[in-house]
Amino acid sequence: MKIDEVPQDNGMIADHGHEICYAVDENGRYRLVPSLGWEAKNIVNDQAWEVISSEAEKMYTLAKKGKVSPLAYYQVKHQMDLTLLAKYVSLPRWRVRRHMKPAVFHKLPTRILQKYCSVFGISMDELLNLPESFSHQQVKNRLT
Amino acid sequence: MIEFHHRQSAHCESGVTSNLLYFYGVDCSEALAFGIGDGLFFGYLPFIRVNKLPLTTFRCSVGTIFNKVSKRLGVTVRRKKFRSPAKAMDELDKKLDQGIPVGCQTGAYWLPYFPPAFRFHFNMHNLVVLGREGSDYIISDPVFDDLVRCHRSDLIKARFAKGALAPKGAMYYLEHVPDSPDIQQAVATGITSVSKIMLKTPVPFLGVRGINFLANRLAGWPKKLGAENAALHLGQLIRMQEEIGTGGGGFRFIYAAFLQEAAAVLEKQELARLSNQMTLTGDKWRGFATLGARVCKGRAKDEDVYDRLADMLRECAQQETAIYRELGEIAAL
């Protein structure tokens, strides 16, 4: 890759600076060249986020209908599977799996709910009630 | 705060290694660290799944670069893991008070300064902590332009991220650095070692054989998985190859930069020629990513496109085989 071939396609790292590419200058010497991103990478990154956010949308709809607890939505939103979430709250997997049931979830003591709040970085109110509407942007820009 | 020269780099581990060495007076560029530390690799591991998709790696396992560089340059490293976050932070503060920059292994998901689009549960991110101002830590994260700040509670979360390869608060710092380390020897060892790993690892899914193995698998994806799932597999492969931290072309460019430096260090012009060839291979990998991304976007739909992609991989494998053969011979001299 030559220096003038280093892509500058803004996308994923907007406002967060640059990443470094290695490219050769006109004398064939390698240089570290800042890049704003690359279209090919933007495409595959968007593809990965598409999967995550459509999964989250599915859970959101289910939770709204009361088929699963809000926990199931937050789990998917934070790209966690059951094993990972169980590790974060230091509970056995089977208990976390039970908490996905709305009937069980809404009877949980504050002590347990607090654990989930701190993992997801949300308030108790947010944990118990889903956001009013769902947009894919919500998932992509989480924690900002 | 510690006077620390922050140099932005392509990859976190080689960047941390290079910056820490520079702090102790050894001017070892990122590319040099990457090469001495056997950074280059290839592995296609379909039995390990990331987000339900096969794992492909273009680099050695995490920790190898730092470990090998310190071993080959005779640097003494002190590393610690913790059970208790409080103890892990106390120990960090103690070292910072002594004026020692401390490397930390962290989970990328919890670092607030990461662009949201890059926040995945990846637990092997390396950074150097330089100081503390109130409840903020000042961090030299090598893949960022400038120093960054991170709140103590976020840093705790990141140091104690859970899941695969959990860091468990791991931290490390250099205890002793020799005045004039034998860079020549280290470079030669690194080259021999990479040539051996890429050519002679006796399993079909690692090294250049792994690239051919992947090519054969990839050609069969659309039939076996269906168009949609095949595109997801392809997308994941390209992300592994070009995701932030490779310098482009799945680390092939950064390795070419290493070979260029090695030519000067060892005074062997053949290495400069091989560096050029490695650059061409990197370009080929980039071409693969360009076409692959078009497929993912649904812009290239012709039936034989996966065969074409597979052929591109086979060409990469062929070119790389020739390079590693020559590297093995040159470094042995």
Short mmCIF file of C-alpha atoms in Angstrom, two decimals:
data_model
loop_
_atom_site.label_atom_id
_atom_site.label_comp_id
_atom_site.label_asym_id
_atom_site.label_seq_id
_atom_site.Cartn_x
_atom_site.Cartn_y
_atom_site.Cartn_z
CA MET A 1 0.00 0.00 0.00
CA LYS A 2 1.34 3.43 -0.95
CA ILE A 3 0.72 6.50 1.18
CA ASP A 4 -1.76 7.97 -1.31
CA GLU A 5 -3.66 4.66 -1.28
CA VAL A 6 -4.29 4.81 2.47
CA PRO A 7 -8.08 5.05 2.65
CA GLN A 8 -9.71 8.04 4.37
CA ASP A 9 -13.31 6.87 4.39
CA ASN A 10 -14.92 8.26 7.50
CA GLY A 11 -17.39 5.99 9.21
CA MET A 12 -16.84 3.93 12.32
CA ILE A 13 -14.35 6.13 14.15
CA ALA A 14 -15.90 9.50 13.46
CA ASP A 15 -14.77 12.12 16.03
CA HIS A 16 -12.50 9.58 17.70
CA GLY A 17 -9.34 10.38 15.80
CA HIS A 18 -7.45 8.09 13.49
CA GLU A 19 -6.05 4.64 13.23
CA ILE A 20 -2.58 3.84 11.96
CA CYS A 21 -1.89 2.20 8.61
CA TYR A 22 1.53 1.12 7.40
CA ALA A 23 2.26 2.39 3.90
CA VAL A 24 5.31 3.07 1.72
CA ASP A 25 6.35 6.55 0.61
CA GLU A 26 7.70 7.51 -2.83
CA ASN A 27 11.14 6.16 -1.88
CA GLY A 28 9.74 2.81 -0.81
CA ARG A 29 10.25 3.56 2.91
CA TYR A 30 7.57 2.42 5.33
CA ARG A 31 5.72 5.17 7.20
CA LEU A 32 2.97 5.24 9.79
CA VAL A 33 0.03 6.98 8.18
CA PRO A 34 -3.15 8.03 10.03
CA SER A 35 -6.35 6.84 8.41
CA LEU A 36 -9.96 7.83 9.02
CA GLY A 37 -11.21 4.38 8.12
CA TRP A 38 -11.90 2.24 5.12
CA GLU A 39 -15.13 1.62 3.25
CA ALA A 40 -14.60 -2.16 3.12
CA LYS A 41 -14.28 -2.19 6.90
CA ASN A 42 -17.29 0.06 7.38
CA ILE A 43 -19.36 -2.41 5.38
CA VAL A 44 -18.41 -5.47 7.40
CA ASN A 45 -18.68 -3.59 10.69
CA ASP A 46 -22.15 -2.39 9.79
CA GLN A 47 -23.01 -5.96 8.91
CA ALA A 48 -21.95 -7.16 12.38
CA TRP A 49 -23.98 -4.39 14.07
CA GLU A 50 -26.96 -5.22 11.91
CA VAL A 51 -26.97 -8.72 13.40
CA ILE A 52 -26.71 -7.43 16.97
CA SER A 53 -29.40 -4.78 16.60
CA SER A 54 -31.90 -7.01 14.83
CA GLU A 55 -31.40 -9.58 17.59
CA ALA A 56 -32.04 -6.78 20.11
CA GLU A 57 -35.14 -5.68 18.23
CA LYS A 58 -36.50 -9.21 18.37
CA MET A 59 -36.00 -9.34 22.14
CA TYR A 60 -37.47 -5.88 22.58
CA THR A 61 -40.66 -6.95 20.82
CA LEU A 62 -40.88 -10.14 22.87
CA ALA A 63 -40.31 -8.25 26.10
CA LYS A 64 -42.94 -5.65 25.17
CA LYS A 65 -45.41 -8.50 24.70
CA GLY A 66 -44.44 -9.85 28.09
CA LYS A 67 -43.01 -13.11 26.73
CA VAL A 68 -39.57 -12.45 28.20
CA SER A 69 -38.30 -10.10 30.91
CA PRO A 70 -36.55 -6.80 30.06
CA LEU A 71 -33.35 -8.53 31.13
CA ALA A 72 -33.38 -10.56 27.91
CA TYR A 73 -33.37 -7.33 25.91
CA TYR A 74 -30.50 -5.76 27.86
CA GLN A 75 -28.48 -8.94 27.62
CA VAL A 76 -28.65 -8.99 23.82
CA LYS A 77 -28.12 -5.26 23.60
CA HIS A 78 -24.85 -5.68 25.47
CA GLN A 79 -23.79 -8.56 23.21
CA MET A 80 -23.81 -11.04 26.04
CA ASP A 81 -24.79 -14.66 26.10
CA LEU A 82 -26.13 -16.41 29.16
CA THR A 83 -22.70 -17.61 30.29
CA LEU A 84 -21.14 -14.16 30.11
CA LEU A 85 -24.00 -12.41 31.88
CA ALA A 86 -24.00 -15.07 34.61
CA LYS A 87 -20.28 -14.45 35.16
CA TYR A 88 -20.78 -10.71 35.43
CA VAL A 89 -23.42 -11.03 38.13
CA SER A 90 -21.70 -14.03 39.79
CA LEU A 91 -24.80 -16.21 39.69
CA PRO A 92 -25.19 -19.70 38.29
CA ARG A 93 -26.45 -19.86 34.72
CA TRP A 94 -29.71 -21.57 35.63
CA ARG A 95 -30.71 -18.72 37.90
CA VAL A 96 -30.00 -16.09 35.26
CA ARG A 97 -31.98 -18.18 32.78
CA ARG A 98 -34.95 -18.15 35.18
CA HIS A 99 -34.68 -14.38 35.48
CA MET A 100 -35.55 -14.15 31.80
CA LYS A 101 -39.10 -15.15 32.73
CA PRO A 102 -41.17 -12.02 33.45
CA ALA A 103 -42.99 -13.65 36.40
CA VAL A 104 -39.72 -14.54 38.11
CA PHE A 105 -37.95 -11.33 37.18
CA HIS A 106 -40.53 -8.98 38.63
CA LYS A 107 -40.39 -10.72 42.00
CA LEU A 108 -36.61 -10.46 42.34
CA PRO A 109 -35.22 -8.73 45.42
CA THR A 110 -33.53 -5.35 44.93
CA ARG A 111 -30.19 -6.90 45.84
CA ILE A 112 -30.23 -9.06 42.71
CA LEU A 113 -31.69 -6.38 40.47
CA GLN A 114 -28.95 -4.04 41.61
CA LYS A 115 -26.37 -6.44 40.22
CA TYR A 116 -27.92 -6.27 36.78
CA CYS A 117 -28.16 -2.49 36.97
CA SER A 118 -24.48 -2.10 37.69
CA VAL A 119 -23.40 -4.47 34.93
CA PHE A 120 -25.47 -2.67 32.31
CA GLY A 121 -24.82 0.75 33.80
CA ILE A 122 -28.51 1.65 34.00
CA SER A 123 -30.95 2.77 36.69
CA MET A 124 -33.43 0.47 38.41
CA ASP A 125 -36.24 2.18 36.54
CA GLU A 126 -34.58 1.50 33.18
CA LEU A 127 -34.03 -2.12 34.09
CA LEU A 128 -37.63 -2.74 35.10
CA ASN A 129 -39.16 -0.81 32.22
CA LEU A 130 -38.06 -1.06 28.64
CA PRO A 131 -37.32 2.10 26.68
CA GLU A 132 -40.48 3.45 25.09
CA SER A 133 -39.49 2.70 21.56
CA PHE A 134 -36.76 0.79 19.80
CA SER A 135 -34.38 2.12 17.21
CA HIS A 136 -31.30 0.47 15.81
CA GLN A 137 -29.31 3.57 16.66
CA GLN A 138 -30.03 2.90 20.34
CA VAL A 139 -28.00 -0.27 20.21
CA LYS A 140 -25.14 1.08 18.16
CA ASN A 141 -24.64 4.14 20.30
CA ARG A 142 -25.07 2.55 23.66
CA LEU A 143 -23.19 3.90 26.66
CA THR A 144 -22.53 7.24 25.03
CA MET B 1 2.40 12.36 35.94
CA ILE B 2 5.13 10.26 34.40
CA GLU B 3 6.97 11.77 31.42
CA PHE B 4 5.97 9.25 28.79
CA HIS B 5 6.39 9.51 25.05
CA HIS B 6 3.08 8.38 23.58
CA ARG B 7 3.53 7.08 20.05
CA GLN B 8 0.36 5.99 18.29
CA SER B 9 0.63 2.56 16.77
CA ALA B 10 -1.40 0.18 14.67
CA HIS B 11 -1.65 -2.61 17.19
CA CYS B 12 -2.10 -2.45 20.94
CA GLU B 13 0.35 -5.10 22.13
CA SER B 14 3.28 -4.21 19.88
CA GLY B 15 2.56 -0.54 20.60
CA VAL B 16 2.65 -1.01 24.37
CA THR B 17 5.86 -3.05 24.07
CA SER B 18 7.54 -0.43 21.92
CA ASN B 19 6.43 2.53 24.06
CA LEU B 20 7.43 0.91 27.34
CA LEU B 21 10.88 0.06 25.97
CA TYR B 22 11.28 3.61 24.70
CA PHE B 23 10.55 4.92 28.18
CA TYR B 24 13.55 2.91 29.42
CA GLY B 25 15.80 4.18 26.64
CA VAL B 26 15.54 1.37 24.09
CA ASP B 27 14.40 2.76 20.74
CA CYS B 28 12.53 -0.20 19.35
CA SER B 29 9.84 0.74 16.83
CA GLU B 30 6.45 -0.92 16.83
CA ALA B 31 7.29 -2.89 13.68
CA LEU B 32 10.55 -4.07 15.22
CA ALA B 33 8.73 -5.19 18.36
CA PHE B 34 6.15 -6.96 16.24
CA GLY B 35 8.81 -8.84 14.28
CA ILE B 36 11.06 -9.71 17.22
CA GLY B 37 8.00 -10.95 19.08
CA ASP B 38 6.89 -13.39 16.34
CA GLY B 39 3.76 -11.30 15.78
CA LEU B 40 2.88 -12.65 12.35
CA PHE B 41 0.74 -15.74 12.12
CA PHE B 42 -2.24 -17.29 10.48
CA GLY B 43 -4.83 -19.61 11.91
CA TYR B 44 -8.32 -20.59 10.85
CA LEU B 45 -10.07 -22.13 13.84
CA PRO B 46 -13.65 -23.04 12.93
CA PHE B 47 -14.09 -24.92 16.22
CA ILE B 48 -13.62 -21.69 18.18
CA ARG B 49 -16.59 -19.40 17.71
CA VAL B 50 -16.77 -15.63 18.12
CA ASN B 51 -20.36 -14.41 17.93
CA LYS B 52 -21.27 -17.86 16.55
CA LEU B 53 -18.83 -17.44 13.65
CA PRO B 54 -15.44 -19.14 13.15
CA LEU B 55 -12.32 -17.50 14.53
CA THR B 56 -9.60 -16.47 12.11
CA THR B 57 -6.40 -14.95 13.42
CA PHE B 58 -3.63 -13.13 11.59
CA ARG B 59 -1.41 -12.76 14.63
CA CYS B 60 0.11 -14.85 17.36
CA SER B 61 -1.76 -15.47 20.59
CA VAL B 62 -2.04 -12.48 22.87
CA GLY B 63 0.90 -11.89 25.19
CA THR B 64 3.38 -13.58 22.88
CA ILE B 65 4.77 -10.38 21.41
CA PHE B 66 5.42 -8.78 24.77
CA ASN B 67 6.82 -11.97 26.28
CA LYS B 68 9.12 -12.83 23.41
CA VAL B 69 10.43 -9.31 22.99
CA SER B 70 11.27 -9.01 26.67
CA LYS B 71 12.88 -12.44 26.68
CA ARG B 72 14.89 -11.86 23.52
CA LEU B 73 16.12 -8.44 24.61
CA GLY B 74 16.91 -9.61 28.15
CA VAL B 75 14.30 -7.40 29.84
CA THR B 76 12.98 -8.45 33.23
CA VAL B 77 9.22 -8.13 33.52
CA ARG B 78 7.11 -8.25 36.60
CA ARG B 79 3.48 -9.31 36.14
CA LYS B 80 0.62 -9.67 38.57
CA LYS B 81 -2.94 -10.88 38.54
CA PHE B 82 -5.53 -10.20 41.20
CA ARG B 83 -8.71 -11.54 42.65
CA SER B 84 -9.79 -8.37 44.32
CA PRO B 85 -10.35 -5.19 42.29
CA ALA B 86 -9.48 -3.06 45.32
CA LYS B 87 -6.06 -4.71 45.66
CA ALA B 88 -5.49 -4.48 41.90
CA MET B 89 -6.11 -0.73 41.97
CA ASP B 90 -4.01 -0.21 45.11
CA GLU B 91 -1.08 -1.97 43.50
CA LEU B 92 -1.51 0.12 40.35
CA ASP B 93 -1.57 3.36 42.36
CA LYS B 94 1.52 2.28 44.28
CA LYS B 95 3.53 1.71 41.10
CA LEU B 96 2.32 4.98 39.59
CA ASP B 97 3.45 6.82 42.74
CA GLN B 98 6.89 5.29 42.25
CA GLY B 99 6.97 6.76 38.73
CA ILE B 100 6.64 3.43 36.95
CA PRO B 101 4.38 3.22 33.87
CA VAL B 102 2.19 0.16 34.18
CA GLY B 103 0.82 -2.00 31.38
CA CYS B 104 -2.67 -3.37 31.91
CA GLN B 105 -4.68 -6.00 30.13
CA THR B 106 -8.28 -4.88 29.78
CA GLY B 107 -11.59 -5.68 28.16
CA ALA B 108 -12.26 -3.25 25.32
CA TYR B 109 -16.01 -3.23 25.94
CA TRP B 110 -15.83 -1.16 29.10
CA LEU B 111 -13.39 1.54 28.02
CA PRO B 112 -15.52 4.68 27.67
CA TYR B 113 -13.15 6.41 25.26
CA PHE B 114 -13.53 3.64 22.66
CA PRO B 115 -15.68 4.58 19.65
CA PRO B 116 -19.06 2.87 20.23
CA ALA B 117 -18.79 1.00 16.94
CA PHE B 118 -15.71 -0.84 18.19
CA ARG B 119 -17.03 -1.91 21.56
CA PHE B 120 -17.03 -5.67 21.50
CA HIS B 121 -16.31 -8.13 24.29
CA PHE B 122 -12.65 -8.45 23.50
CA ASN B 123 -10.56 -9.05 26.59
CA MET B 124 -7.02 -8.74 25.38
CA HIS B 125 -6.63 -5.03 24.91
CA ASN B 126 -3.37 -3.59 26.23
CA LEU B 127 -2.68 -0.08 27.44
CA VAL B 128 -0.25 1.80 29.67
CA VAL B 129 -1.46 3.70 32.72
CA LEU B 130 0.65 6.79 33.42
CA GLY B 131 -0.96 8.65 36.29
CA ARG B 132 -3.96 9.68 38.21
CA GLU B 133 -5.83 12.96 38.59
CA GLY B 134 -8.57 12.66 41.16
CA SER B 135 -10.77 9.82 40.07
CA ASP B 136 -9.47 9.86 36.47
CA TYR B 137 -6.56 7.83 35.19
CA ILE B 138 -4.33 9.11 32.40
CA ILE B 139 -3.72 6.38 29.88
CA SER B 140 -1.47 5.90 26.90
CA ASP B 141 -3.62 3.66 24.73
CA PRO B 142 -1.39 2.97 21.73
CA VAL B 143 -4.18 2.78 19.15
CA PHE B 144 -5.40 6.31 19.97
CA ASP B 145 -3.98 9.58 18.65
CA ASP B 146 -3.36 11.13 22.07
CA LEU B 147 -3.41 10.29 25.76
CA VAL B 148 -6.87 9.42 27.03
CA ARG B 149 -8.65 9.66 30.36
CA CYS B 150 -10.67 6.96 32.02
CA HIS B 151 -12.69 7.07 35.21
CA ARG B 152 -11.54 4.76 37.98
CA SER B 153 -14.80 2.81 38.02
CA ASP B 154 -14.59 2.20 34.25
CA LEU B 155 -10.98 1.10 34.53
CA ILE B 156 -11.94 -1.37 37.25
CA LYS B 157 -14.66 -2.77 35.02
CA ALA B 158 -12.25 -3.05 32.11
CA ARG B 159 -9.51 -4.70 34.18
CA PHE B 160 -11.99 -7.20 35.55
CA ALA B 161 -13.90 -7.93 32.36
CA LYS B 162 -15.32 -11.44 32.34
CA GLY B 163 -15.59 -14.12 29.71
CA ALA B 164 -13.04 -15.75 27.41
CA LEU B 165 -9.45 -14.85 28.33
CA ALA B 166 -10.58 -12.69 31.25
CA PRO B 167 -7.75 -10.35 32.26
CA LYS B 168 -8.26 -10.79 36.03
CA GLY B 169 -6.73 -7.38 36.63
CA ALA B 170 -3.46 -8.39 34.99
CA MET B 171 -0.78 -5.71 35.11
CA TYR B 172 2.89 -5.67 34.19
CA TYR B 173 5.88 -3.37 34.29
CA LEU B 174 9.54 -3.54 33.33
CA GLU B 175 11.92 -4.13 36.21
CA HIS B 176 15.25 -4.19 34.48
CA VAL B 177 16.21 -3.19 30.96
CA PRO B 178 19.77 -3.87 29.72
CA ASP B 179 21.79 -0.86 28.50
CA SER B 180 22.49 -2.23 25.06
CA PRO B 181 20.29 -5.21 24.24
CA ASP B 182 21.38 -7.47 21.39
CA ILE B 183 18.85 -6.33 18.78
CA GLN B 184 20.61 -8.12 15.91
CA GLN B 185 20.32 -11.50 17.55
CA ALA B 186 16.72 -10.84 18.56
CA VAL B 187 15.75 -9.86 15.01
CA ALA B 188 17.39 -12.95 13.50
CA THR B 189 15.67 -15.22 16.04
CA GLY B 190 12.30 -13.58 15.34
CA ILE B 191 12.64 -14.10 11.58
CA THR B 192 13.68 -17.76 11.86
CA SER B 193 10.89 -18.42 14.27
CA VAL B 194 8.11 -16.89 12.14
CA SER B 195 9.36 -18.74 9.05
CA LYS B 196 9.25 -21.99 10.99
CA ILE B 197 5.80 -21.38 12.49
CA MET B 198 4.25 -20.39 9.17
CA LEU B 199 5.73 -23.29 7.20
CA LYS B 200 6.10 -26.15 9.61
CA THR B 201 3.27 -26.13 12.13
CA PRO B 202 2.07 -29.73 11.78
CA VAL B 203 -1.68 -29.06 11.65
CA PRO B 204 -3.63 -28.16 8.50
CA PHE B 205 -5.41 -25.07 9.84
CA LEU B 206 -2.36 -23.08 10.97
CA GLY B 207 0.36 -21.27 9.02
CA VAL B 208 0.28 -21.09 5.22
CA ARG B 209 -1.45 -24.46 5.10
CA GLY B 210 -4.19 -22.81 7.10
CA ILE B 211 -4.66 -20.16 4.40
CA ASN B 212 -5.17 -22.91 1.80
CA PHE B 213 -7.46 -24.76 4.20
CA LEU B 214 -9.55 -21.62 4.64
CA ALA B 215 -9.62 -21.10 0.85
CA ASN B 216 -11.10 -24.57 0.35
CA ARG B 217 -13.68 -24.04 3.07
CA LEU B 218 -14.58 -20.58 1.83
CA ALA B 219 -15.27 -21.85 -1.69
CA GLY B 220 -17.88 -24.19 -0.21
CA TRP B 221 -19.61 -21.62 2.05
CA PRO B 222 -22.44 -20.49 -0.24
CA LYS B 223 -23.52 -24.07 -0.89
CA LYS B 224 -23.11 -25.25 2.67
CA LEU B 225 -24.39 -22.21 4.57
CA GLY B 226 -26.65 -20.38 2.16
CA ALA B 227 -25.97 -16.92 0.75
CA GLU B 228 -26.85 -14.94 3.86
CA ASN B 229 -24.86 -16.95 6.38
CA ALA B 230 -21.93 -17.23 3.97
CA ALA B 231 -21.82 -13.43 3.80
CA LEU B 232 -21.76 -13.26 7.62
CA HIS B 233 -18.83 -15.68 7.70
CA LEU B 234 -17.03 -13.64 5.08
CA GLY B 235 -17.73 -10.40 6.92
CA GLN B 236 -16.30 -11.76 10.14
CA LEU B 237 -13.18 -12.92 8.30
CA ILE B 238 -12.62 -9.45 6.85
CA ARG B 239 -13.16 -7.84 10.24
CA MET B 240 -10.50 -10.06 11.77
CA GLN B 241 -8.17 -9.16 8.95
CA GLU B 242 -8.67 -5.40 8.90
CA GLU B 243 -10.19 -4.48 12.26
CA ILE B 244 -8.50 -1.62 14.09
CA GLY B 245 -5.05 -2.80 15.04
CA THR B 246 -3.54 -4.60 12.07
CA GLY B 247 -1.90 -1.75 10.17
CA GLY B 248 -3.61 -3.16 7.09
CA GLY B 249 -3.60 -6.46 5.22
CA GLY B 250 -3.86 -8.64 8.31
CA PHE B 251 -0.51 -7.43 9.76
CA ARG B 252 1.31 -8.11 6.47
CA PHE B 253 2.25 -4.44 6.01
CA ILE B 254 3.56 -4.04 9.53
CA TYR B 255 5.65 -7.17 9.01
CA ALA B 256 6.96 -5.77 5.72
CA ALA B 257 7.96 -2.65 7.66
CA PHE B 258 9.76 -4.90 10.13
CA LEU B 259 11.65 -6.67 7.32
CA GLN B 260 12.72 -3.29 5.99
CA GLU B 261 14.15 -2.34 9.37
CA ALA B 262 15.66 -5.81 9.75
CA ALA B 263 17.52 -5.34 6.43
CA ALA B 264 19.31 -2.37 7.97
CA VAL B 265 19.88 -3.97 11.38
CA LEU B 266 21.33 -7.19 9.95
CA GLU B 267 22.83 -5.49 6.86
CA LYS B 268 21.18 -7.96 4.52
CA GLN B 269 19.77 -6.43 1.35
CA GLU B 270 17.79 -9.58 0.53
CA LEU B 271 15.49 -8.71 3.42
CA ALA B 272 14.59 -5.39 1.76
CA ARG B 273 13.56 -7.31 -1.35
CA LEU B 274 11.45 -9.69 0.72
CA SER B 275 9.89 -6.69 2.43
CA ASN B 276 8.72 -5.50 -1.00
CA GLN B 277 7.26 -8.91 -1.70
CA MET B 278 5.47 -8.94 1.63
CA THR B 279 4.00 -5.55 0.72
CA LEU B 280 2.63 -7.07 -2.49
CA THR B 281 1.09 -9.91 -0.50
CA GLY B 282 -0.49 -7.37 1.84
CA ASP B 283 -1.95 -5.60 -1.19
CA LYS B 284 -3.41 -8.91 -2.29
CA TRP B 285 -5.04 -9.39 1.12
CA ARG B 286 -6.48 -5.88 0.83
CA GLY B 287 -7.85 -6.78 -2.59
CA PHE B 288 -9.48 -9.83 -1.02
CA ALA B 289 -11.12 -7.59 1.61
CA THR B 290 -12.35 -5.14 -1.03
CA LEU B 291 -14.03 -7.82 -3.10
CA GLY B 292 -15.28 -9.63 0.00
CA ALA B 293 -16.91 -6.47 1.35
CA ARG B 294 -18.67 -6.00 -1.99
CA VAL B 295 -20.10 -9.48 -1.60
CA CYS B 296 -21.24 -8.67 1.94
CA LYS B 297 -22.96 -5.53 0.71
CA GLY B 298 -24.70 -7.55 -1.99
CA ARG B 299 -22.97 -5.71 -4.81
CA ALA B 300 -21.15 -8.72 -6.23
CA LYS B 301 -23.60 -11.53 -6.72
CA ASP B 302 -22.16 -13.62 -9.53
CA GLU B 303 -22.09 -17.29 -8.66
CA ASP B 304 -18.37 -17.90 -8.85
CA VAL B 305 -17.39 -14.95 -6.67
CA TYR B 306 -16.53 -17.21 -3.72
CA ASP B 307 -14.32 -19.27 -6.02
CA ARG B 308 -12.58 -16.08 -7.06
CA LEU B 309 -12.10 -15.11 -3.41
CA ALA B 310 -10.71 -18.56 -2.65
CA ASP B 311 -8.25 -18.22 -5.52
CA MET B 312 -7.06 -14.90 -4.13
CA LEU B 313 -6.36 -16.58 -0.79
CA ARG B 314 -4.46 -19.37 -2.52
CA GLU B 315 -2.30 -16.77 -4.26
CA CYS B 316 -1.59 -15.12 -0.89
CA ALA B 317 -0.60 -18.52 0.51
CA GLN B 318 1.66 -19.22 -2.43
CA GLN B 319 3.43 -15.86 -2.24
CA GLU B 320 3.86 -16.11 1.50
CA THR B 321 5.27 -19.63 1.27
CA ALA B 322 8.02 -18.37 -1.02
CA ILE B 323 8.79 -15.48 1.34
CA TYR B 324 8.99 -17.62 4.50
CA ARG B 325 11.24 -20.16 2.75
CA GLU B 326 13.73 -17.44 1.86
CA LEU B 327 13.44 -15.83 5.28
CA GLY B 328 14.34 -19.12 6.92
CA GLU B 329 17.45 -19.45 4.78
CA ILE B 330 18.61 -15.86 5.17
CA ALA B 331 18.24 -15.64 8.92
CA ALA B 332 20.02 -18.97 9.39
CA LEU B 333 23.18 -17.59 7.74
#
